Short mmCIF file of C-alpha atoms in Angstrom, two decimals:
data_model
loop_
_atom_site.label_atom_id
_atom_site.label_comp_id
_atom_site.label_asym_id
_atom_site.label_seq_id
_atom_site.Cartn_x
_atom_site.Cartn_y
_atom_site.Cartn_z
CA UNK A 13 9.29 7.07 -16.51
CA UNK A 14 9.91 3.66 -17.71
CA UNK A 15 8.13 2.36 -20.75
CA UNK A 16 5.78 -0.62 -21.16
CA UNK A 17 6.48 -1.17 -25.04
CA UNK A 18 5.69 -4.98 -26.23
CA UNK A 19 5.71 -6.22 -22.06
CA UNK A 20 2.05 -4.57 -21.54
CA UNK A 21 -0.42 -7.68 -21.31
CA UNK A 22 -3.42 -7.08 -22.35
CA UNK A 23 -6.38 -9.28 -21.27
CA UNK A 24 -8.05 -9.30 -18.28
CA UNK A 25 -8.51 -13.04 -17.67
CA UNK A 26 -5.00 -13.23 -17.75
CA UNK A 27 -3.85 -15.11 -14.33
CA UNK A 28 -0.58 -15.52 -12.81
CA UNK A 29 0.43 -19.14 -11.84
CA UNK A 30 -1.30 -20.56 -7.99
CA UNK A 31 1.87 -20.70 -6.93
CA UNK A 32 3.09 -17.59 -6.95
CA UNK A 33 3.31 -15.08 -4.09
CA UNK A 34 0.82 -12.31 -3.64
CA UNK A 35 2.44 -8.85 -4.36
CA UNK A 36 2.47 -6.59 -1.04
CA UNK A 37 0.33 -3.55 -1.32
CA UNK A 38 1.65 -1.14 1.46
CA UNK A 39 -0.06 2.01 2.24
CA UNK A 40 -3.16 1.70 0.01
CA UNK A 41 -5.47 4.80 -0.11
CA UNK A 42 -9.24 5.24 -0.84
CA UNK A 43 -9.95 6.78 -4.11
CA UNK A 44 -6.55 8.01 -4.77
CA UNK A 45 -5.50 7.98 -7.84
CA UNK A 46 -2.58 5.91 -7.74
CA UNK A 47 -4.09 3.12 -5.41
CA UNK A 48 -6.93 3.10 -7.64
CA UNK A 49 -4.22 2.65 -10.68
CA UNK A 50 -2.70 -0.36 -8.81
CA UNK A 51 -5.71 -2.61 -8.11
CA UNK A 52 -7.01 -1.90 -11.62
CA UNK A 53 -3.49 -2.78 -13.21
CA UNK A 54 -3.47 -6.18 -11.08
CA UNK A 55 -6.88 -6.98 -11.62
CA UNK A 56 -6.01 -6.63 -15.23
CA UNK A 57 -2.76 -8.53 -15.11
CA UNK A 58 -4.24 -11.18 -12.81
CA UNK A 59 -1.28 -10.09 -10.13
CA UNK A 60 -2.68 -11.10 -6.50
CA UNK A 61 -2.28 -8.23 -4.24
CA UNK A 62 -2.18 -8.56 -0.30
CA UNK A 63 -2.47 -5.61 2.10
CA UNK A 64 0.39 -5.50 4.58
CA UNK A 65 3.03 -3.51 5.84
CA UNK A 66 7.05 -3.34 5.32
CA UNK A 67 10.06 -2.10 6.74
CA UNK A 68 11.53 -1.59 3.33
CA UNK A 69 8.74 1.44 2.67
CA UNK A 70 10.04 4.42 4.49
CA UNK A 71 7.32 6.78 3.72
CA UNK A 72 3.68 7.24 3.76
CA UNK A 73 3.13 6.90 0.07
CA UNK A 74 1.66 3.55 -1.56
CA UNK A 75 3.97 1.32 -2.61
CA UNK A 76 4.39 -2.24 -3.88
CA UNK A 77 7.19 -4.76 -2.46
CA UNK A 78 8.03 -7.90 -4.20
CA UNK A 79 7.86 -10.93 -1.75
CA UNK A 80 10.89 -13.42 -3.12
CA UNK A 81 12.71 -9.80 -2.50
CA UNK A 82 10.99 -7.65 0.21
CA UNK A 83 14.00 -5.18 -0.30
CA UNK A 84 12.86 -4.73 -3.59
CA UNK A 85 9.94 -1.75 -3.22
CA UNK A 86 8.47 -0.24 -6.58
CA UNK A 87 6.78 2.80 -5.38
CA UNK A 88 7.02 7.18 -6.37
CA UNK A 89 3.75 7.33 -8.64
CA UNK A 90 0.73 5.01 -9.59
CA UNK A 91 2.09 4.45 -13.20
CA UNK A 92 5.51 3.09 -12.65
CA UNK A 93 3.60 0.49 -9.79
CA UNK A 94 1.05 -0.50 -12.32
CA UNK A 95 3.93 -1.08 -15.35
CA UNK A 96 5.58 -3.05 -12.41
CA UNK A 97 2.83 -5.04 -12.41
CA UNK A 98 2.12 -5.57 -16.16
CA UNK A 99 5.90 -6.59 -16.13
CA UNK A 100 5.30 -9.37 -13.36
CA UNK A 101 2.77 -10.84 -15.30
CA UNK A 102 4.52 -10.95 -18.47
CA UNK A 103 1.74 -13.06 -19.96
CA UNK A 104 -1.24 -13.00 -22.31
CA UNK A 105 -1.75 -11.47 -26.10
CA UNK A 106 0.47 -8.73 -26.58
CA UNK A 107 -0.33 -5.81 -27.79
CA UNK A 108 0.92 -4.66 -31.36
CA UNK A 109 3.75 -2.34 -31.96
CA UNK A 110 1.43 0.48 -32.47
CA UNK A 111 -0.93 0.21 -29.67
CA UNK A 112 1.78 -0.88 -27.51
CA UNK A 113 3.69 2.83 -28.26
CA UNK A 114 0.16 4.47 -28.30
CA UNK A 115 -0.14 3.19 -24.87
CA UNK A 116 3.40 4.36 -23.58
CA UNK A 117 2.67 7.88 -25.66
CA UNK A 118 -0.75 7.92 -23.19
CA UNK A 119 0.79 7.00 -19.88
CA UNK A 120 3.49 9.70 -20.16
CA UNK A 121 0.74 12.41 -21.64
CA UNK A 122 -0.84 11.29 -17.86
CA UNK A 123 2.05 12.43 -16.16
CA UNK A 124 3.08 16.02 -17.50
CA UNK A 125 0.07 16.85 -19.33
CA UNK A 126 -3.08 16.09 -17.12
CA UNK A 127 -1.91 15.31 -14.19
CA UNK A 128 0.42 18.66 -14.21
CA UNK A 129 -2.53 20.76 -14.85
CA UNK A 130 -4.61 19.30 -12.44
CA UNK A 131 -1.65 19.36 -9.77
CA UNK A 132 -1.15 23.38 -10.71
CA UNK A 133 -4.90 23.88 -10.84
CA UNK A 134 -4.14 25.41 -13.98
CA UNK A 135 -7.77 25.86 -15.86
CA UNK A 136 -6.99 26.20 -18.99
CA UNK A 137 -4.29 24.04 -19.29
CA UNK A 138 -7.10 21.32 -18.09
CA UNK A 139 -9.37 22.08 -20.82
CA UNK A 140 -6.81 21.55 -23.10
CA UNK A 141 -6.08 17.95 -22.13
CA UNK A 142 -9.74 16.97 -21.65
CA UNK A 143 -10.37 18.42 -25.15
CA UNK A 144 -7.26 16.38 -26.52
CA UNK A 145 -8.98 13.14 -24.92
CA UNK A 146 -12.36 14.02 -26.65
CA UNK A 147 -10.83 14.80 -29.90
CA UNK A 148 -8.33 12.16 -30.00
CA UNK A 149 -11.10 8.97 -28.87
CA UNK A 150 -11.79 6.81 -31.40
CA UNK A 151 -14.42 4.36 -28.84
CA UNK A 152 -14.04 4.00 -25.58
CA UNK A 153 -10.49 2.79 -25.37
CA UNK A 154 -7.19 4.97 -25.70
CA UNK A 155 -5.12 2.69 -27.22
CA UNK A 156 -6.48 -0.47 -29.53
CA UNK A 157 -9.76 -2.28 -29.09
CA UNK A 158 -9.51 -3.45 -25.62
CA UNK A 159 -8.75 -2.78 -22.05
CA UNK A 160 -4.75 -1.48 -21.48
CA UNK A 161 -2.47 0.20 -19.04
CA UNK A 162 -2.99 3.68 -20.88
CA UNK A 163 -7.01 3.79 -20.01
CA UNK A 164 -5.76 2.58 -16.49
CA UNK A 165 -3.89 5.46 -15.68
CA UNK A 166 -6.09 8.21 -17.91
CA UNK A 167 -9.59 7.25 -16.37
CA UNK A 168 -8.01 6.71 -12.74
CA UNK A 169 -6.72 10.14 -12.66
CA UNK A 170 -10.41 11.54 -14.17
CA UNK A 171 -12.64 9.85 -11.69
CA UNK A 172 -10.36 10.28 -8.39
CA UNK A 173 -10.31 14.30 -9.10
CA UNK A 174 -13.48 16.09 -7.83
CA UNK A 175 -12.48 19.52 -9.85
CA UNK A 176 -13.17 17.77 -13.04
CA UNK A 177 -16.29 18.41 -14.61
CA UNK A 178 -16.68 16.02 -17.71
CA UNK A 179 -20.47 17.01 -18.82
CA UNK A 180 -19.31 19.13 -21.75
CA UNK A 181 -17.03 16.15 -22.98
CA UNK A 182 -19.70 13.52 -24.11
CA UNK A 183 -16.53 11.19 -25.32
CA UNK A 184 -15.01 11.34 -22.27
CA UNK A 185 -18.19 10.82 -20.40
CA UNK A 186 -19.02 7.36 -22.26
CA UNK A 187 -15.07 6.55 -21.99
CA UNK A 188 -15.56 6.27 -18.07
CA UNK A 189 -19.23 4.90 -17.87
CA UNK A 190 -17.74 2.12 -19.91
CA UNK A 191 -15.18 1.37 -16.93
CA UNK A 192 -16.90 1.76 -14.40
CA UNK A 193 -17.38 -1.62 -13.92
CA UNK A 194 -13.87 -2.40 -13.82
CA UNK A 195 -13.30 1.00 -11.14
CA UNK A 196 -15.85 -0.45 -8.92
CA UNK A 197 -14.25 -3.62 -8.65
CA UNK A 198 -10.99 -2.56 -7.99
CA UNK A 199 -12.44 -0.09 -5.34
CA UNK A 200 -14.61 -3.74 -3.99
CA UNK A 201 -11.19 -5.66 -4.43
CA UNK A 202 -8.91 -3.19 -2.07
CA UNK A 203 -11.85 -2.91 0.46
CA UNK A 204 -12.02 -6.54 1.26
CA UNK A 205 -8.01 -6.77 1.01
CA UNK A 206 -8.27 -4.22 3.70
CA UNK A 207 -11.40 -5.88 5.56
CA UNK A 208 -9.22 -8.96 5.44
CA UNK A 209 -5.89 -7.39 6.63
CA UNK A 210 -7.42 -5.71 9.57
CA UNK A 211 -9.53 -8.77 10.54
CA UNK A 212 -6.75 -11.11 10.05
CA UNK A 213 -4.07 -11.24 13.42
CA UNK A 214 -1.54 -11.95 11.46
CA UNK A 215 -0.46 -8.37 10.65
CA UNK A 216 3.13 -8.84 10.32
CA UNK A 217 5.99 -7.27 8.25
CA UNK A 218 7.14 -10.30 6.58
CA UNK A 219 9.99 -8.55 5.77
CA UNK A 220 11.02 -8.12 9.62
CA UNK A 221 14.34 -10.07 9.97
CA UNK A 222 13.53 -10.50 13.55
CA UNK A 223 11.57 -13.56 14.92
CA UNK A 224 10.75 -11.80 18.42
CA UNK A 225 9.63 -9.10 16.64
CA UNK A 226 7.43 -11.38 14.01
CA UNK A 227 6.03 -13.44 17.23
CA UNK A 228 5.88 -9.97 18.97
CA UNK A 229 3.64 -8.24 16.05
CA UNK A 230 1.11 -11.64 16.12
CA UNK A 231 0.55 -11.87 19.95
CA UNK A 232 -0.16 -8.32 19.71
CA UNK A 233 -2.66 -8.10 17.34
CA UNK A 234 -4.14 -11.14 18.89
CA UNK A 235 -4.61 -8.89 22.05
CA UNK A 236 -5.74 -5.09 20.24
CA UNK A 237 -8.62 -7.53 18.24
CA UNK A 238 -9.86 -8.94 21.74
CA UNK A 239 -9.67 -5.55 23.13
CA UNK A 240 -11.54 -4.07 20.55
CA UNK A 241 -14.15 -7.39 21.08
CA UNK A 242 -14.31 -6.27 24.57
CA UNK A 243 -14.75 -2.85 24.60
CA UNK A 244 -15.13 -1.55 21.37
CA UNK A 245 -12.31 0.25 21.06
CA UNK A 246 -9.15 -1.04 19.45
CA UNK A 247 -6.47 0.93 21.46
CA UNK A 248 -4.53 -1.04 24.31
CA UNK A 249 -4.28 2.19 26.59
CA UNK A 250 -7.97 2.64 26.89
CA UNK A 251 -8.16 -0.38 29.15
CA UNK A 252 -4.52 1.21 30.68
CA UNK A 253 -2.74 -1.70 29.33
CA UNK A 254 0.82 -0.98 27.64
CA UNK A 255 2.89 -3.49 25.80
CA UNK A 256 6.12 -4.31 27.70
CA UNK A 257 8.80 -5.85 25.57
CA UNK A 258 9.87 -8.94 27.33
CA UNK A 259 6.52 -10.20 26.40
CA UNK A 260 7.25 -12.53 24.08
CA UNK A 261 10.34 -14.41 24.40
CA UNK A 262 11.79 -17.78 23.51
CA UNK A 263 10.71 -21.07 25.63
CA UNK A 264 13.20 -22.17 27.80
CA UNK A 265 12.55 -25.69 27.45
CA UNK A 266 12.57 -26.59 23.46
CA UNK A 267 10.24 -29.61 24.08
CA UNK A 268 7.46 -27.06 25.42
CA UNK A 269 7.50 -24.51 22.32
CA UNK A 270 9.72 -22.44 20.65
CA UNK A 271 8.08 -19.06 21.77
CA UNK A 272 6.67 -18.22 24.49
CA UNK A 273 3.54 -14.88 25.17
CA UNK A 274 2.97 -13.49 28.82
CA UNK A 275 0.31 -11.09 27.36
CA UNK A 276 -2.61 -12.95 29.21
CA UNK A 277 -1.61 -12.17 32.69
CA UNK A 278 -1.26 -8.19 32.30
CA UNK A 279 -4.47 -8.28 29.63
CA UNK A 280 -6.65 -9.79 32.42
CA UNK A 281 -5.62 -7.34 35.04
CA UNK A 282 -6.43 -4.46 32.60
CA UNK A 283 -9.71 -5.47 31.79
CA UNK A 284 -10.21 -6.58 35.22
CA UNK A 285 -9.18 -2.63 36.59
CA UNK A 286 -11.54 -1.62 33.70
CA UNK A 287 -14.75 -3.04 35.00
CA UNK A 288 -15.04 -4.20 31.48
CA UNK A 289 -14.37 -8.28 31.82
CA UNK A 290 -16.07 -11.06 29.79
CA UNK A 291 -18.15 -12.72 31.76
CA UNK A 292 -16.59 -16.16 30.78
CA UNK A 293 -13.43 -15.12 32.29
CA UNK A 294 -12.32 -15.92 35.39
CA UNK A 295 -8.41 -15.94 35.29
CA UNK A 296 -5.69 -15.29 33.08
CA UNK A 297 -5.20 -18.83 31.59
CA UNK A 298 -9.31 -17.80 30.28
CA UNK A 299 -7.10 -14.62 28.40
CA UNK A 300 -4.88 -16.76 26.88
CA UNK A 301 -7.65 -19.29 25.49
CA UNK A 302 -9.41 -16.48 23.59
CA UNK A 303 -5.80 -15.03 22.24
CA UNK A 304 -5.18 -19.07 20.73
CA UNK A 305 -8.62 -18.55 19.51
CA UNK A 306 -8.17 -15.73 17.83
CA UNK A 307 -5.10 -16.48 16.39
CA UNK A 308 -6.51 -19.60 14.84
CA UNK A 309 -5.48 -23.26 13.95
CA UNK A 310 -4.36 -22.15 10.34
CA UNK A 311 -2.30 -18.95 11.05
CA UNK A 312 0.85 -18.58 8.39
CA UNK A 313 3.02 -18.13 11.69
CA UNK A 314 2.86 -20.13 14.51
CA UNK A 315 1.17 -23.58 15.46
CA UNK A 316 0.65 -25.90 17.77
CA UNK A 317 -0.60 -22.76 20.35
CA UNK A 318 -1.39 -24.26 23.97
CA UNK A 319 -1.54 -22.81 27.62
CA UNK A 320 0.82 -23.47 30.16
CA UNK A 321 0.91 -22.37 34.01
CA UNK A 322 -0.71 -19.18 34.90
CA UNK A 323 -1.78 -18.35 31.95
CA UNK A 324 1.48 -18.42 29.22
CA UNK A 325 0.59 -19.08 25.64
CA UNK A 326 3.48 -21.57 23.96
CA UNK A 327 3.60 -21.68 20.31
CA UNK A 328 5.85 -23.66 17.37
CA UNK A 329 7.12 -21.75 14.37
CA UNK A 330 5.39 -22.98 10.96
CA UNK A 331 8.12 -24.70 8.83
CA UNK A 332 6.81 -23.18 6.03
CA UNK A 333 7.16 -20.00 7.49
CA UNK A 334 10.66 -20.21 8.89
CA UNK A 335 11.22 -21.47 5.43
CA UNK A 336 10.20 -17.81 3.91
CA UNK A 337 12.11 -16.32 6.30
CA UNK A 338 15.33 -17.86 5.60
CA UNK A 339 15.35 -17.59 1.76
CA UNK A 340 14.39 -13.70 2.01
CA UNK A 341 18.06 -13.60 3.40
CA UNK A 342 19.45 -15.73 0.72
CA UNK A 343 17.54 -13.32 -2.32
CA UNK A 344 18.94 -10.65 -0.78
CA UNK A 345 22.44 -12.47 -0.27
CA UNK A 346 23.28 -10.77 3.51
CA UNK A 347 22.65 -11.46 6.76
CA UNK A 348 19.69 -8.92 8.23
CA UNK A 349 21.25 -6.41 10.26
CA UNK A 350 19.69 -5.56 13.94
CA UNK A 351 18.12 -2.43 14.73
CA UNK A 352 20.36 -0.95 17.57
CA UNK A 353 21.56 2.49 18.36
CA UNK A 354 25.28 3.11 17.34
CA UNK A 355 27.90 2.68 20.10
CA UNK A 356 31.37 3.01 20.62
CA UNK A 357 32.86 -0.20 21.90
CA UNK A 358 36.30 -1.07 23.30
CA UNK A 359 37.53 -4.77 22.36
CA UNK A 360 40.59 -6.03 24.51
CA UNK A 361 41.93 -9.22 22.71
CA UNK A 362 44.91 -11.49 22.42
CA UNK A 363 47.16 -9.53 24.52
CA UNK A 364 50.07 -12.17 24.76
CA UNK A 365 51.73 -12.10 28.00
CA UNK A 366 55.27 -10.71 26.41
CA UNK A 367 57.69 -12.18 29.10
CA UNK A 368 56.60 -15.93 27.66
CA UNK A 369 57.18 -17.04 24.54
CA UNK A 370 53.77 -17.07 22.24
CA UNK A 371 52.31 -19.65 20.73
CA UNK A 372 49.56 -21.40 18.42
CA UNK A 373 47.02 -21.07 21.60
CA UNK A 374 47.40 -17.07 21.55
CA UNK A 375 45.37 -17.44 17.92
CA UNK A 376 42.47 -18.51 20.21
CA UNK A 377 41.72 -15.41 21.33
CA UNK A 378 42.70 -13.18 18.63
CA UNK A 379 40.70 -14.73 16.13
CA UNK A 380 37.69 -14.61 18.24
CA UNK A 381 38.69 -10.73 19.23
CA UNK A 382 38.54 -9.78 15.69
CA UNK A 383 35.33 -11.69 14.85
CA UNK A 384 33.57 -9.64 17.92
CA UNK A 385 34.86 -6.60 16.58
CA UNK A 386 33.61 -7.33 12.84
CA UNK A 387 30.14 -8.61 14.44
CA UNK A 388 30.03 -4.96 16.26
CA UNK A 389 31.34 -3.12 13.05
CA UNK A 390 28.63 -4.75 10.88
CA UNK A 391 25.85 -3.67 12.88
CA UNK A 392 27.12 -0.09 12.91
CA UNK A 393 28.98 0.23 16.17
CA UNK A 394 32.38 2.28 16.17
CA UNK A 395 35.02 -0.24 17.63
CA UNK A 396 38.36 0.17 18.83
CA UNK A 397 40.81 -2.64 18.88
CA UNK A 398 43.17 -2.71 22.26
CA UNK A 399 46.12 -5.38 22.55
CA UNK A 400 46.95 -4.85 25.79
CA UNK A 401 50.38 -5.54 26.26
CA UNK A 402 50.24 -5.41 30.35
CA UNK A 403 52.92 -3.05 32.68
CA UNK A 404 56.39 -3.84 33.15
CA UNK A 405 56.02 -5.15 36.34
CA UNK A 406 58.02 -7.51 38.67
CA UNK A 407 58.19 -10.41 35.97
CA UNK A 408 60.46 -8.11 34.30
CA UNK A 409 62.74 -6.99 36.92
CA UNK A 410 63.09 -11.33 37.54
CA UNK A 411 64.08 -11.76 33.69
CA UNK A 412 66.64 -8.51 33.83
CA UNK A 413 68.33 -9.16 37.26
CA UNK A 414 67.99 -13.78 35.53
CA UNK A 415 69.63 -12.42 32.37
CA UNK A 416 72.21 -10.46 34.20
CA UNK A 417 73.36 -12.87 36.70
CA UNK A 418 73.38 -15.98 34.04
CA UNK A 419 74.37 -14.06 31.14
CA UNK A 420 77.02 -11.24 32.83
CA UNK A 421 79.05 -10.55 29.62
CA UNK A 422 75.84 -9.68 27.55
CA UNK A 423 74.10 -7.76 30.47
CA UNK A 424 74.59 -4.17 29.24
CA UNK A 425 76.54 -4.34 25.99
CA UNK A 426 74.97 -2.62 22.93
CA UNK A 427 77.37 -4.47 21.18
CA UNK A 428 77.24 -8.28 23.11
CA UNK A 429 75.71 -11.18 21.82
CA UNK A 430 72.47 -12.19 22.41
CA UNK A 431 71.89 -15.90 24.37
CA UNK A 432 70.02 -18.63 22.58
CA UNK A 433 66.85 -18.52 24.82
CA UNK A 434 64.14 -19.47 22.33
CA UNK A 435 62.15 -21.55 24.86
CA UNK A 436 61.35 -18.87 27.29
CA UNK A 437 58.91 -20.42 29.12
CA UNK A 438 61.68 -22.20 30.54
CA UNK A 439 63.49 -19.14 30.73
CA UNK A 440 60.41 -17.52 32.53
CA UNK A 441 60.03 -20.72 34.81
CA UNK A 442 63.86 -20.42 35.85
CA UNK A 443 63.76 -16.82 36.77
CA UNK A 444 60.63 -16.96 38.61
CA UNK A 445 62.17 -20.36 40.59
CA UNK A 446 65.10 -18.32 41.75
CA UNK A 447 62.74 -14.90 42.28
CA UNK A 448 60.96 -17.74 44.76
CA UNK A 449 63.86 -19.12 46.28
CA UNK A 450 66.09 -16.11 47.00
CA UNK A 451 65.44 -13.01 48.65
CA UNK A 452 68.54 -11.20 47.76
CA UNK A 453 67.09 -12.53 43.85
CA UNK A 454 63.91 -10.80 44.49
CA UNK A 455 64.96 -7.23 46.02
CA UNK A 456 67.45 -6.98 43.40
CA UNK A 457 64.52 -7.64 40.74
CA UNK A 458 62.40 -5.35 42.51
CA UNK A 459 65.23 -2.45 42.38
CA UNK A 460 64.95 -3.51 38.39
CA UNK A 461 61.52 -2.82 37.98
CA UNK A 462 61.86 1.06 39.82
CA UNK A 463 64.90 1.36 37.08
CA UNK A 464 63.13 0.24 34.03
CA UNK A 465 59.90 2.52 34.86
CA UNK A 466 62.24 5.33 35.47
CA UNK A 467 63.31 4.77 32.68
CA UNK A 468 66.85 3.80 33.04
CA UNK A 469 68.06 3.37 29.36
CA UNK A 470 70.42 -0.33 30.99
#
């Protein structure tokens, strides 16, 4: 467990700076103990916290992701995300050496002491640790004369546990009453982060590294909110609509938008099938009006929303937004790498025709050969390089039966002198002049090619 030491702020009115980035809270749980630990810690700390999701958090557990990084997830227990967030602060009165140890002593007393009884159900072992709280309080805090991380993570874990009975520990009774306050605003605090996460459309993994799937996640929200308007019920299938995934896709014409949702037309025939249709709509273009309102003039996505043809909703990336999105790639210093099932691909490139002479054009195409095949390696396909060197086929036989009638004494000699015929495109151009022009030339070239794939060691 990592230590707090001289880092732990310790006021409450301590704020971070207006410009900085709320702190993602992913997978936030009522009264759980390590939820509850978080919104205290960042209440606190003054650390703005902001309900979302992430592709970076691979379980179910609550976690914390750090937005100039969203590959950066703190997460595995409520104490190491709450010293996360006393370290992101990294402001206000310190505490002094000996609180500040007192505190760290507390936290880690929270983890194998309490919190291992409680998790083992172990009775007696629990009445040991609530009678070392009750004999060890000196006031209502744990460590100093004010608020700190240690009666964070203590009192969280004593009022999210229903098996705890604290009436025959009057110190430990006043030591939460005198909290309370400060639970019940945290619980207050991640209620209306939640209220405003599910109310809000723009439900997005910020950390997505793919527009279509950013543009893809706001349309649809758009649509499940004016569902749920509609009938109640925020589930697409209960009106028998289902997402299809060509709904959102880029404009064709840049001057119209840069995006481009088709949701209207299929949403109107699903509410249309289900009897259940506003009675201010009349068409699908009516959809897509209510989606642009619901989405809002001062969304963090997309802007300048309008309604074109049957009922297609265009839209312009925020610059601020494509702005996010591009430095999350340079914090993280790589590229994002797609989503796609692993394949095994075959690349056929440069493949020089071997009967001409090569030259700088033949770097053409194997230097764009091996950039496809390190494009396919780096999203995780298997790829197997081919240079295709073609058959021995009648442009052979010419150059053999050329070589032999212009070059007799070298035809056939292991030991004969080779002819100076560095330009053999003009080689090549000869022989296939004379393959043209003379019929004995060509049978005799032909009768070369049946020898050579024979393989006739001449």
């Amino acid at each position: 467990m990592a230590k707090g030491g001289s880092n732990d702020a310790a006021a409450a009115t301590t704020t971070t700076s207006s410009a900085a980035a709320p702190i993602l809270l992913v997978n936030p749980s009522d009264k759980d103990a390590a939820t509850l630990k978080v919104v205290w810690a960042s209440k606190l700390y003054g650390v703005e916290l902001q309900v979302g999701t992430s592709s970076a958090v691979k379980t179910q557990k609550t976690a914390l992701v750090y937005p100039k990084d969203p590959q950066q997830v703190v997460s595995g227990g409520g104490n190491a995300m709450a010293l996360a967030l006393a370290h992101m602060a990294n402001r206000g009165h310190r505490l002094s050496l000996t609180d500040s140890l007192l505190c760290d002593e507390w936290c880690e007393w929270e983890r194998t002491v309490l919190r291992q009884a409680l998790t083992t159900k172990n009775q007696k072992k629990l009445a040991a640790a609530l009678t070392h709280i009750e004999t060890t309080l000196q006031g209502v805090h744990l460590a100093g004369q004010k608020e700190t991380l240690a009666d964070v993570v203590v009192v969280s874990t004593l009022v999210t546990d229903k098996d705890i009975d604290l009436s025959p520990y009057p110190g430990l009774t006043r030591l939460v009453a005198s909290h309370q306050p400060a639970i019940q605003a945290s619980w207050e605090t991640l209620a209306h982060a939640k209220e405003t996460a599910a109310k809000s459309s723009f439900q997005v993994d910020m950390s997505e590294p793919s527009l279509n799937k950013v543009l893809t996640a706001v349309f649809q929200s758009a649509v499940m909110e004016l569902v749920q308007q509609v009938t109640g019920v925020n589930d697409l299938e209960s009106i028998g609509l289902t997402w299809a995934a060509n709904l959102v896709s880029r404009c064709n014409n840049p001057k119209h938008g840069d995006f481009q949702c088709s949701a209207a037309m299929p949403t109107f025939a699903a509410l249309k099938k289900s009897g259940k249709m506003p009675a201010d709509v009349k068409k699908p273009p009516d959809v897509a009006q209510k989606l642009i309102a619901l989405i809002g003039d001062n969304h963090p996505v997309v802007t300048e929303l309008s309604v074109n043809g049957p009922g297609f909703v265009l839209c312009r990336l925020q610059a601020k937004f494509l702005q996010q999105h591009i430095n999350q790639f340079v914090a993280n210093g790589k590229l994002p790498v797609p989503k796609v099932p692993p394949q095994t691909c075959l690349v056929d490139f440069s493949s020089p025709n071997i009967a001409k002479e090569m030259h700088v054009g033949h770097l053409r195409s194997t230097i764009i050969g091996e950039s496809v095949c390190r494009v396919l390696e780096y999203v995780g396909h298997k790829v197997h390089r081919v240079n295709h060197v073609g058959d021995w086929g009648t442009q052979f036989g010419m150059l053999i039966q050329y070589l032999r009638e212009e070059y007799p004494d070298v035809a056939g000699k292991d030991d004969g002198e080779l002819p100076n015929i560095t330009d053999l495109t003009v080689f090549y151009k000869n022989a296939k002049q004379r393959f043209d022009d003379s019929p004995e030339f060509k049978k005799a070239s032909q009768l070369n090619v049946v020898q050579l794939q024979a393989g006739d060691p001449e």
